[in-house]
mmCIF file of C-alpha atoms in Angstrom:
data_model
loop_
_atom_site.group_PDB
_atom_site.id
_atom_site.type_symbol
_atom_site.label_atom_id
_atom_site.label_comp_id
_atom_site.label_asym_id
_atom_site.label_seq_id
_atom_site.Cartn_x
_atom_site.Cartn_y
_atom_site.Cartn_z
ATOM 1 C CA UNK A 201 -17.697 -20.137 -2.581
ATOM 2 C CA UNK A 202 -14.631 -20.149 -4.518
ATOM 3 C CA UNK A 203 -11.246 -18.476 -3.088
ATOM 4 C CA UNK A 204 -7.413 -18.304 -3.553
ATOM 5 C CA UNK A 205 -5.730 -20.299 -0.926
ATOM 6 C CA UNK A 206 -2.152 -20.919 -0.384
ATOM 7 C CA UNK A 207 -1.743 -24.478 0.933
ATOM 8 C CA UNK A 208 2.127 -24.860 0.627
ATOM 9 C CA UNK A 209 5.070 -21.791 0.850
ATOM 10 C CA UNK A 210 6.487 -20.870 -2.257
ATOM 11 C CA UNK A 211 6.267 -19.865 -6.150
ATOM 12 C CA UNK A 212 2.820 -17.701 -7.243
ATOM 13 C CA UNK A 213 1.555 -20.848 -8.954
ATOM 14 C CA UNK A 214 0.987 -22.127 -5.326
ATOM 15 C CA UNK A 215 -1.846 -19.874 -4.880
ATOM 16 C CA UNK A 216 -4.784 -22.265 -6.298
ATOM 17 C CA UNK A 217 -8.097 -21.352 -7.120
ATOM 18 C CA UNK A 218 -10.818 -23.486 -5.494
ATOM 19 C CA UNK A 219 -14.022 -24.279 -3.702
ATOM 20 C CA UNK A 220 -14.410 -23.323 0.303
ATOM 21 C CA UNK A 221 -17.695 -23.350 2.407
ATOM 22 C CA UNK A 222 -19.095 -19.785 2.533
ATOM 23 C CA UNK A 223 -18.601 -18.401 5.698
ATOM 24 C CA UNK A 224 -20.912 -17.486 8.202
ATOM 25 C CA UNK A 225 -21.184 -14.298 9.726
ATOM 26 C CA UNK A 226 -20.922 -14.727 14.090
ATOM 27 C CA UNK A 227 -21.690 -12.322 16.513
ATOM 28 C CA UNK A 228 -21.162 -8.578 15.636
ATOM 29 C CA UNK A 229 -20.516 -9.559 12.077
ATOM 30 C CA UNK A 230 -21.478 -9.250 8.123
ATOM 31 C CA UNK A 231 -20.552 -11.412 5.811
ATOM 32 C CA UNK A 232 -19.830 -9.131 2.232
ATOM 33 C CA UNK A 233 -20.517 -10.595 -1.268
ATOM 34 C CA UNK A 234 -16.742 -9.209 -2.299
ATOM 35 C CA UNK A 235 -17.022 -7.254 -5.380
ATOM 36 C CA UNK A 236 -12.919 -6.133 -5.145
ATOM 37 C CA UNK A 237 -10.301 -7.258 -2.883
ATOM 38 C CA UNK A 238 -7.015 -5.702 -2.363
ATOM 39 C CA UNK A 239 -3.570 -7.285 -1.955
ATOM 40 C CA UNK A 240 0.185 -6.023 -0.921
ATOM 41 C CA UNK A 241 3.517 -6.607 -1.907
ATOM 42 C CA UNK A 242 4.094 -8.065 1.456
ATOM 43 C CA UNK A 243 1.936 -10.880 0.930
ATOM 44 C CA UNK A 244 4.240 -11.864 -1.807
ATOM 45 C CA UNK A 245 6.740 -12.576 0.838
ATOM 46 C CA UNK A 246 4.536 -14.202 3.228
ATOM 47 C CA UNK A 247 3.784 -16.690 0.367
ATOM 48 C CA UNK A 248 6.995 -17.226 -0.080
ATOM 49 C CA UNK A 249 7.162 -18.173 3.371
ATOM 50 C CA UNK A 250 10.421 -15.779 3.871
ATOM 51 C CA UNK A 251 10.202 -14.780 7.497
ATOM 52 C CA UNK A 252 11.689 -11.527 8.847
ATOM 53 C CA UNK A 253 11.327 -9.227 11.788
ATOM 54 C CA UNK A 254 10.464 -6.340 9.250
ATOM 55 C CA UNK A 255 7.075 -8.076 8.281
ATOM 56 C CA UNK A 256 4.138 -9.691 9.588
ATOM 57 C CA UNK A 257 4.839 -13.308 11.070
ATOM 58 C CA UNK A 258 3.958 -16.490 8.567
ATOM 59 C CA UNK A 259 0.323 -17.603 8.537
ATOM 60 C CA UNK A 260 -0.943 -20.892 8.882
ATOM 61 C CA UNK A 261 -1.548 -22.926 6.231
ATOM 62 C CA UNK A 262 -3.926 -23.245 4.345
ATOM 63 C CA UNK A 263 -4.433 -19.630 4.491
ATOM 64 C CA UNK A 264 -6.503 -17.085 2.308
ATOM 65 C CA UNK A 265 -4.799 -13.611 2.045
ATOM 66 C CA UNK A 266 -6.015 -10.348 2.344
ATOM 67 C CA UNK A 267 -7.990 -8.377 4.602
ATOM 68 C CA UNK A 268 -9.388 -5.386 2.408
ATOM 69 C CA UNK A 269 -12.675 -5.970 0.988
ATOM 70 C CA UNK A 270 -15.663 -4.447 -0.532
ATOM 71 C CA UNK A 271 -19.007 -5.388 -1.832
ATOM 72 C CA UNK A 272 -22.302 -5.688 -0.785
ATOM 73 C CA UNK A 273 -23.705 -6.955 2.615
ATOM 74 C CA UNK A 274 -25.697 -10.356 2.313
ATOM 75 C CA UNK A 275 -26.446 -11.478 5.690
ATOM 76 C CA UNK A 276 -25.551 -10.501 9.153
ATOM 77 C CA UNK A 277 -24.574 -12.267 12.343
ATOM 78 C CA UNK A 278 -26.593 -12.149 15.932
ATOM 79 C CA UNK A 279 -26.749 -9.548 17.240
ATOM 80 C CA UNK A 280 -26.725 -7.073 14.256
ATOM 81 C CA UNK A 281 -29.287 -4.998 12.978
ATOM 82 C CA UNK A 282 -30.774 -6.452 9.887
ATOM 83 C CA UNK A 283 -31.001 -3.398 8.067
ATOM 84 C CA UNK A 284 -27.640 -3.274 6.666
ATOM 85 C CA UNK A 285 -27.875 -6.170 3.978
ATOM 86 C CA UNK A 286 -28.191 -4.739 0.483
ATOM 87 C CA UNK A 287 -25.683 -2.322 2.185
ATOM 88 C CA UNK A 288 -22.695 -1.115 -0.084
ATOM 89 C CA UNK A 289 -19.348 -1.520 2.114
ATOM 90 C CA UNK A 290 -15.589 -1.833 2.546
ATOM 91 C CA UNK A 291 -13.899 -3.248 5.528
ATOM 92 C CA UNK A 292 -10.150 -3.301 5.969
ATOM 93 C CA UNK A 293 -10.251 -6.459 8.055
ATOM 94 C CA UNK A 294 -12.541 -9.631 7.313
ATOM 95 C CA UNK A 295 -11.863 -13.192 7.987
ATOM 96 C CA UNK A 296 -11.531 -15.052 5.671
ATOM 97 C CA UNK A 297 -9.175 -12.839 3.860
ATOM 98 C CA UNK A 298 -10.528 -10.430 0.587
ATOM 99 C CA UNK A 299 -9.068 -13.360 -1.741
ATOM 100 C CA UNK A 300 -12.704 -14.904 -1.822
ATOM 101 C CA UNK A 301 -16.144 -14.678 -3.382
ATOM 102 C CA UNK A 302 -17.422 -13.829 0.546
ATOM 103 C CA UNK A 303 -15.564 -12.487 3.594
ATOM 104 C CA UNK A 304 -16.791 -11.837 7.373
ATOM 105 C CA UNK A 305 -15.743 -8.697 8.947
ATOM 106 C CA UNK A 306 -17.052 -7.046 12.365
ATOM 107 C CA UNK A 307 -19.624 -4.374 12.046
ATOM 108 C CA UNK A 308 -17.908 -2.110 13.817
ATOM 109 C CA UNK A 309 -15.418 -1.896 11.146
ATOM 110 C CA UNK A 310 -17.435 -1.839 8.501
ATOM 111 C CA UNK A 311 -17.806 2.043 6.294
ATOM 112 C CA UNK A 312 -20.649 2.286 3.895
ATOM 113 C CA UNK A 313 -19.451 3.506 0.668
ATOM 114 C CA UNK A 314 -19.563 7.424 -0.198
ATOM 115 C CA UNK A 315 -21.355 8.509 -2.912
ATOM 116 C CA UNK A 316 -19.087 8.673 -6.025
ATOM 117 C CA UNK A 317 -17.066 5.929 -5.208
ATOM 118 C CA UNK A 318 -17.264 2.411 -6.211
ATOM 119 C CA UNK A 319 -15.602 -0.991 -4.334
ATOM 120 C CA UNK A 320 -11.913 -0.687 -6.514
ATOM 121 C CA UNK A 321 -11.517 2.746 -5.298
ATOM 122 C CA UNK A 322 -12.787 2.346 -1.890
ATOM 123 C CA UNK A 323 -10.254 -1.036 -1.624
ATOM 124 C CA UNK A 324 -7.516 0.903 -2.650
ATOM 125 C CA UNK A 325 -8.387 4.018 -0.432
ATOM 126 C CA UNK A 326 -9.378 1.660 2.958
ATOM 127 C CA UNK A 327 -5.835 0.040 3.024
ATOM 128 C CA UNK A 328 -2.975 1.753 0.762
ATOM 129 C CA UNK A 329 -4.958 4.821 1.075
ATOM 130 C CA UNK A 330 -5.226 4.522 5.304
ATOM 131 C CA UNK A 331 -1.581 3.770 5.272
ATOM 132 C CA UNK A 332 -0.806 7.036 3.266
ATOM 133 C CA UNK A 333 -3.303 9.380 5.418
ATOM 134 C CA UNK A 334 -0.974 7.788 8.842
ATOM 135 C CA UNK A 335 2.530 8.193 7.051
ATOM 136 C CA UNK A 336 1.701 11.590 5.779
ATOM 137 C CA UNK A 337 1.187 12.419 9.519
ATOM 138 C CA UNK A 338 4.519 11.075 10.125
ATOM 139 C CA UNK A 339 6.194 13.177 7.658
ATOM 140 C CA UNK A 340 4.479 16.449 7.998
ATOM 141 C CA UNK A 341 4.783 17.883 5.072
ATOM 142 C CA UNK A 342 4.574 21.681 4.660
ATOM 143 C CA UNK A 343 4.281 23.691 1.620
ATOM 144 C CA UNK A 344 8.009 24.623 1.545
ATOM 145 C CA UNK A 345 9.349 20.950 1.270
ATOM 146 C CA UNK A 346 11.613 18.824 -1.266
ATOM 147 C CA UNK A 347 9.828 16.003 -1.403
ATOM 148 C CA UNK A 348 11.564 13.076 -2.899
ATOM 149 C CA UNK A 349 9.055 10.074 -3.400
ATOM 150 C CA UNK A 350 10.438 6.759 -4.313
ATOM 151 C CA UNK A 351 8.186 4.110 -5.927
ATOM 152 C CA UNK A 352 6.125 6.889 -7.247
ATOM 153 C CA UNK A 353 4.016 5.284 -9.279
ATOM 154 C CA UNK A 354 3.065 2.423 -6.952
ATOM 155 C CA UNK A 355 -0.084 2.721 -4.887
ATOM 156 C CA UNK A 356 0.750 5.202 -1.979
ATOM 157 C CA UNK A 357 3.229 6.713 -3.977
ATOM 158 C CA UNK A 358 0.519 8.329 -6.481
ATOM 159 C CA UNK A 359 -1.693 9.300 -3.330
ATOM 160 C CA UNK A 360 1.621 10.587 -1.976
ATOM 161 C CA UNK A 361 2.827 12.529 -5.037
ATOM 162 C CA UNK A 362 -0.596 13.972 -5.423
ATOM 163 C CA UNK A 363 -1.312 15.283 -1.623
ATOM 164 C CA UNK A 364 2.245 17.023 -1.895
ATOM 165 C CA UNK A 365 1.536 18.658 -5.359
ATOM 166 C CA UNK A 366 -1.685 20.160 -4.112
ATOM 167 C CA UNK A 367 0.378 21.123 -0.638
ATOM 168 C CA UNK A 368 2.512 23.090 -2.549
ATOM 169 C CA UNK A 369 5.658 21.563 -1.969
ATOM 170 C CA UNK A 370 8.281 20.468 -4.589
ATOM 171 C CA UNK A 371 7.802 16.739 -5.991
ATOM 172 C CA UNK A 372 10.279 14.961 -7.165
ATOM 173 C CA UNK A 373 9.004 11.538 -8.425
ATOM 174 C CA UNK A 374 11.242 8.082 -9.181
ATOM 175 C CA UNK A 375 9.717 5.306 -10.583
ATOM 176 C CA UNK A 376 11.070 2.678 -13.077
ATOM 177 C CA UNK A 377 10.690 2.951 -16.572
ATOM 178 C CA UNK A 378 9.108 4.844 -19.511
ATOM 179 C CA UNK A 379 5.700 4.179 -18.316
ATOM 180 C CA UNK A 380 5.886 4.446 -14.984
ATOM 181 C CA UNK A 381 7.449 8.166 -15.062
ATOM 182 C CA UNK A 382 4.794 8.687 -17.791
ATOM 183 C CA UNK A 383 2.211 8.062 -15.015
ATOM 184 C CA UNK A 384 4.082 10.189 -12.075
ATOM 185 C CA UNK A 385 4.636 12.875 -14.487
ATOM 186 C CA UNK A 386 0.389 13.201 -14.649
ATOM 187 C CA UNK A 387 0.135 13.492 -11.236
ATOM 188 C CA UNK A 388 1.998 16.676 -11.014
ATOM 189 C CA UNK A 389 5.518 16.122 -10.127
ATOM 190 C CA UNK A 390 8.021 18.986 -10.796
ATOM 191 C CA UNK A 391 10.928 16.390 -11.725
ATOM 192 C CA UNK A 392 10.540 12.917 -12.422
ATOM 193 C CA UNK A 393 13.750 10.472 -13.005
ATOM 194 C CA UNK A 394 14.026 6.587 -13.438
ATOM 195 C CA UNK A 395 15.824 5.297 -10.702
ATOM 196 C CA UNK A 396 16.272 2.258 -13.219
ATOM 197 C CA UNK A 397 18.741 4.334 -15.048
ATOM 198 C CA UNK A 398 22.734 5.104 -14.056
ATOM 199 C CA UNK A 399 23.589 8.235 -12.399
ATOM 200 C CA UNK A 400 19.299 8.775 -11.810
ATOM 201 C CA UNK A 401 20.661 11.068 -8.558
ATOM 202 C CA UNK A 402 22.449 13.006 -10.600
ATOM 203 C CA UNK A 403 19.529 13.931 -13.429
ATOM 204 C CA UNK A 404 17.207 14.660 -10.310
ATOM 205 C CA UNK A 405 20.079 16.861 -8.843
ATOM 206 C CA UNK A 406 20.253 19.042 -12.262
ATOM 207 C CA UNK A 407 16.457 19.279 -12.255
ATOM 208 C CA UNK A 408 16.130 20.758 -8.619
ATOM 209 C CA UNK A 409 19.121 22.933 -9.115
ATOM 210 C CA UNK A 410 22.710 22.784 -6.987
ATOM 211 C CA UNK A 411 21.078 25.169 -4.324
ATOM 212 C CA UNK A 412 18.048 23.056 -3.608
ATOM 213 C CA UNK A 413 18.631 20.019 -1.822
ATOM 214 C CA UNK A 414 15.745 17.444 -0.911
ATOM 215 C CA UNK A 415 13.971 18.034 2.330
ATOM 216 C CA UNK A 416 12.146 14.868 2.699
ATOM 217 C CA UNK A 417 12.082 11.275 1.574
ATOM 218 C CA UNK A 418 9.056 8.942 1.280
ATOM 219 C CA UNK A 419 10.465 5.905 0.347
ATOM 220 C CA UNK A 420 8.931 2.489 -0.225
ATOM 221 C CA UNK A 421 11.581 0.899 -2.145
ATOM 222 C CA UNK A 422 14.697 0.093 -0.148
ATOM 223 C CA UNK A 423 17.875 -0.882 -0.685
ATOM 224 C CA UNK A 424 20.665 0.484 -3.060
ATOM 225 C CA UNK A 425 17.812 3.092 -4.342
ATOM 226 C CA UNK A 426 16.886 4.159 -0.688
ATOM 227 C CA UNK A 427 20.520 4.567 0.352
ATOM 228 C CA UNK A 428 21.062 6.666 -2.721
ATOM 229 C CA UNK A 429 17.722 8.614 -2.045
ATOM 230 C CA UNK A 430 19.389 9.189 1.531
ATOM 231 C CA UNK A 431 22.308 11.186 0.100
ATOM 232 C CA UNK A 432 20.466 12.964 -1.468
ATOM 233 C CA UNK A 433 18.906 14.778 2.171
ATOM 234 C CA UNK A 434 19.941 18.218 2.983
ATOM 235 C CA UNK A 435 20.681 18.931 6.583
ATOM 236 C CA UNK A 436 17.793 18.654 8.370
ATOM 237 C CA UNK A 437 16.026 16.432 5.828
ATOM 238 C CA UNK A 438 13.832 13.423 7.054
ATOM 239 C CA UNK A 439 13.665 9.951 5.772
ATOM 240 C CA UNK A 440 10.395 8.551 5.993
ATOM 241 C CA UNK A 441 10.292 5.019 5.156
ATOM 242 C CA UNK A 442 7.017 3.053 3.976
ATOM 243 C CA UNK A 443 8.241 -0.181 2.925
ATOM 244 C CA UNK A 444 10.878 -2.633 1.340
ATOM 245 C CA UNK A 445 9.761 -3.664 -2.560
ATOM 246 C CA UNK A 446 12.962 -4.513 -2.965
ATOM 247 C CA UNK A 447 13.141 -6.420 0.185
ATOM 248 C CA UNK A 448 16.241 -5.093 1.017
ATOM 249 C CA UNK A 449 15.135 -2.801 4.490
ATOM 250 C CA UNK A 450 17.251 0.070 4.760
ATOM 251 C CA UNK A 451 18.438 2.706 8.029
ATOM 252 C CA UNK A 452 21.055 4.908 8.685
ATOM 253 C CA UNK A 453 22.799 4.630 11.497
ATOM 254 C CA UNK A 454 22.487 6.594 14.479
ATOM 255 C CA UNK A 455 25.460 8.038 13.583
ATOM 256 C CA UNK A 456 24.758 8.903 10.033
ATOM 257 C CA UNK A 457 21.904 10.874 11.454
ATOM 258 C CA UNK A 458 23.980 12.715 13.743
ATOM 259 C CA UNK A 459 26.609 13.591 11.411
ATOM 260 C CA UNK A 460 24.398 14.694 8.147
ATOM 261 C CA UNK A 461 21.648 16.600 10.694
ATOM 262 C CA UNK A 462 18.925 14.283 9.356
ATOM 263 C CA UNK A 463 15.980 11.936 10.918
ATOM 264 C CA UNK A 464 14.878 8.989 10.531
ATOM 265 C CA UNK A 465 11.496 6.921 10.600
ATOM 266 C CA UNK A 466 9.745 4.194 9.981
ATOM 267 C CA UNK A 467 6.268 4.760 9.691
ATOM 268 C CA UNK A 468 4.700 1.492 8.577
ATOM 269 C CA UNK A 469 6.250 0.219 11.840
ATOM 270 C CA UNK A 470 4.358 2.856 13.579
ATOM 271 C CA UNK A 471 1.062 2.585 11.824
ATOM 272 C CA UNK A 472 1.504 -1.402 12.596
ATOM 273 C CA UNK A 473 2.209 -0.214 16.774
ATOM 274 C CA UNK A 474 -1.026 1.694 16.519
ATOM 275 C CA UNK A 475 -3.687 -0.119 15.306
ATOM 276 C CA UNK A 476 -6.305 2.103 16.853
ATOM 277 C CA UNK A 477 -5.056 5.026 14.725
ATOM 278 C CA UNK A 478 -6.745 2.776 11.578
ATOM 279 C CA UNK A 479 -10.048 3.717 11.329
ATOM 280 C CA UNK A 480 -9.639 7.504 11.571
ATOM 281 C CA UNK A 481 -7.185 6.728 8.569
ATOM 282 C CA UNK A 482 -9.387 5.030 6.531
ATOM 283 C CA UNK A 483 -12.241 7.170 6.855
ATOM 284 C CA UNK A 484 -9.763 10.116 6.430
ATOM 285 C CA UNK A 485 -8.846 8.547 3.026
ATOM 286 C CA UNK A 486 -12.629 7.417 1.937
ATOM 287 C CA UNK A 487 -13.559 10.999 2.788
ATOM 288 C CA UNK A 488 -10.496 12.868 0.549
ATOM 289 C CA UNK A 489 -11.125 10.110 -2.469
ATOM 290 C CA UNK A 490 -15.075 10.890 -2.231
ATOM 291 C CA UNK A 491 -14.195 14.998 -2.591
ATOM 292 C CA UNK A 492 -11.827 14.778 -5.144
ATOM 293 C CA UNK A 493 -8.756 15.116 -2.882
ATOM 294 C CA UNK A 494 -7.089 12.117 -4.000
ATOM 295 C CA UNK A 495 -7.985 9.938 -6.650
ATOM 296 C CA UNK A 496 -7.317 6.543 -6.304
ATOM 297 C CA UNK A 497 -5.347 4.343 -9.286
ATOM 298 C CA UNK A 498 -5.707 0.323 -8.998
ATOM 299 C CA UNK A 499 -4.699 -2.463 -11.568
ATOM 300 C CA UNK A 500 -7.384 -5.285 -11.331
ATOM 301 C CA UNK A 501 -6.540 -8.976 -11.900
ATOM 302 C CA UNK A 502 -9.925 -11.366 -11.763
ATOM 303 C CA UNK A 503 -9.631 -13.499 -8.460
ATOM 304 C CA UNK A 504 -8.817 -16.841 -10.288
ATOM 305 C CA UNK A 505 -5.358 -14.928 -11.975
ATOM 306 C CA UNK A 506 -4.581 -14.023 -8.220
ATOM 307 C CA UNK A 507 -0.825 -15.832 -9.020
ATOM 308 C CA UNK A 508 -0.241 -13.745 -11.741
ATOM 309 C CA UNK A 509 -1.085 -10.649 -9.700
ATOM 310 C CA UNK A 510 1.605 -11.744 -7.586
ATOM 311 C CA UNK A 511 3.821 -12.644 -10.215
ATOM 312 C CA UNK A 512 3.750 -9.262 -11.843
ATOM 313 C CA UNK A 513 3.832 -6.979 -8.413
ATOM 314 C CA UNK A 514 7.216 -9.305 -7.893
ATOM 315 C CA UNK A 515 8.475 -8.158 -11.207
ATOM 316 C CA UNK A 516 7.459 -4.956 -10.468
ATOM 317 C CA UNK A 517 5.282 -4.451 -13.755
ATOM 318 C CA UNK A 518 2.175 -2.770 -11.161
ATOM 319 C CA UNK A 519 1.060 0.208 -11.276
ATOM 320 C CA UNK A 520 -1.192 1.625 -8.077
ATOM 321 C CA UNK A 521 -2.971 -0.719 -6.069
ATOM 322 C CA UNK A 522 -3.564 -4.473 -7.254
ATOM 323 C CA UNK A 523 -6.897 -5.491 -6.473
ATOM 324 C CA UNK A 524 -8.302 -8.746 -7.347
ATOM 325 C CA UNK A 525 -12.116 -9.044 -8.519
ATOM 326 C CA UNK A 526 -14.519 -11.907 -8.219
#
């Protein structure tokens, strides 16, 4: 089979396109023929080989990233009942990772595709769309919220920006750039700015209206931009934090929460403490995208341009979810 493997840490042009042996599925397993794989901005840093106690720890080389994939079923393992080749599914964990023509995964994690959706949207809804159903638990969101979401327009953002619209609550979008605000505008938001721009905290503060303060923060971004997201929490407000694109982490202080009245979490180190909670989020998030709830966005890259994927979601020029298709 052919696959993207990552032999040495460092640039995106040290992801190389090549020939492995196909895998072969063991007990309990299925081996998919991947028709779309999904990737994340923290594998970006893992192939960089920067190490950090706010991400995974550093695979061994030569590794294949990824662990979302979808396609069909083309032959099972011992043990498992023959009747699901031909089958259409997605599996947020398979071995070796999505960045491959063929991946194993374990039956038992395996969810046969609803009707309506195809394998980009169920990749994007299995992974970025899990992780949104478990931090939208975390940030209980009610219908009379603020809701101020960073990194709108990247892949939980949208989902994000769209659950809170139908809620009810206010939506307050910030993205970077024309076409990127463009996008969060669609989705509903009541305000959009472009934290790209000088004095973006201010423009967002004239569109809410002085007596309005933000309730809630769903950011993915870090860094100066979270910090200035931060101030912008009314007493009371919570900071729910998703991610680092900028790959600068950032937390108040215990005593910055104490003295503005606000809470703090981070709730993609809490989905990562409970990986049990996964598959009720990913069939949560199938389930919504198959209704209509939430509609999935992806930008797809063919699986030999995999370094350019990661080339442009490190110059931030993504929108949604990057999937890469054999």
């Amino acid at each position: 089979m052919r696959a993207v493997v990552l032999h040495e840490f460092g640039p995106a042009e040290n992801l190389r396109y090549e020939t492995l042996p196909d895998p072969v599925a063991g007990v309990g397993q299925v081996r998919i023929a991947v028709r779309a794989a999904g990737t994340h901005f923290v594998e970006t840093v893992l192939r960089r080989g920067d190490a950090s106690d706010m991400a995974p720890p550093l695979p061994e080389l030569p590794a294949v990233f990824g662990g979302e994939a979808a396609g069909t079923v083309d032959a099972v393992g011992p043990g498992v009942d023959p009747g699901w080749i031909g089958r259409s599914v997605v599996a947020a964990r398979t071995s070796p990772g999505g960045y491959a023509e063929l991946s194993v995964a374990d039956v038992e994690r395996l969810h046969v595709l609803p009707d309506g959706l195809g394998p980009e949207g169920a990749v994007t809804m299995v992974g970025t769309g899990a992780t949104t159903m478990g931090l939208l638990a975390s940030a209980q969101l009610t219908s009379d919220d603020v809701v101020l979401v960073t990194s709108a327009a990247g892949g939980v953002g949208r989902l994000v920006v769209q659950y809170a619209h139908a809620l009810g609550a206010t939506v307050v979008g910030a993205a970077g750039g024309d076409a990127k605000t463009a996008a969060v505008r669609a989705l509903g938001a009541d305000v959009v700015v472009d934290y790209n721009e000088d004095g973006w905290a201010d423009t967002l503060r004239e569109g809410l209206g002085a007596d309005r303060p933000v309730t809630v923060v769903i950011d993915g971004v870090g860094g100066q931009k979270a910090a200035r997201a931060y101030e912008l929490l009314g007493a009371g407000g919570r900071f729910v934090a998703i991610g680092w694109s900028s790959q600068e982490p950032f937390e108040p202080t215990p005593e910055e929460l104490a003295e503005r009245g606000t809470s703090y979490v981070n709730a993609l180190l809490e989905l990562l403490g409970h990986p049990e909670r996964a598959p009720e989020h990913e069939r949560a998030a199938l389930e919504a995208a198959a209704k209509g709830e939430l509609v999935p966005s992806w930008e797809a890259f063919p699986l030999a341009r995999a370094a350019d994927a990661h080339a442009a979601m490190e110059r931030r020029e993504t929108t949604g979810k990057v999937l890469l298709v054999p």
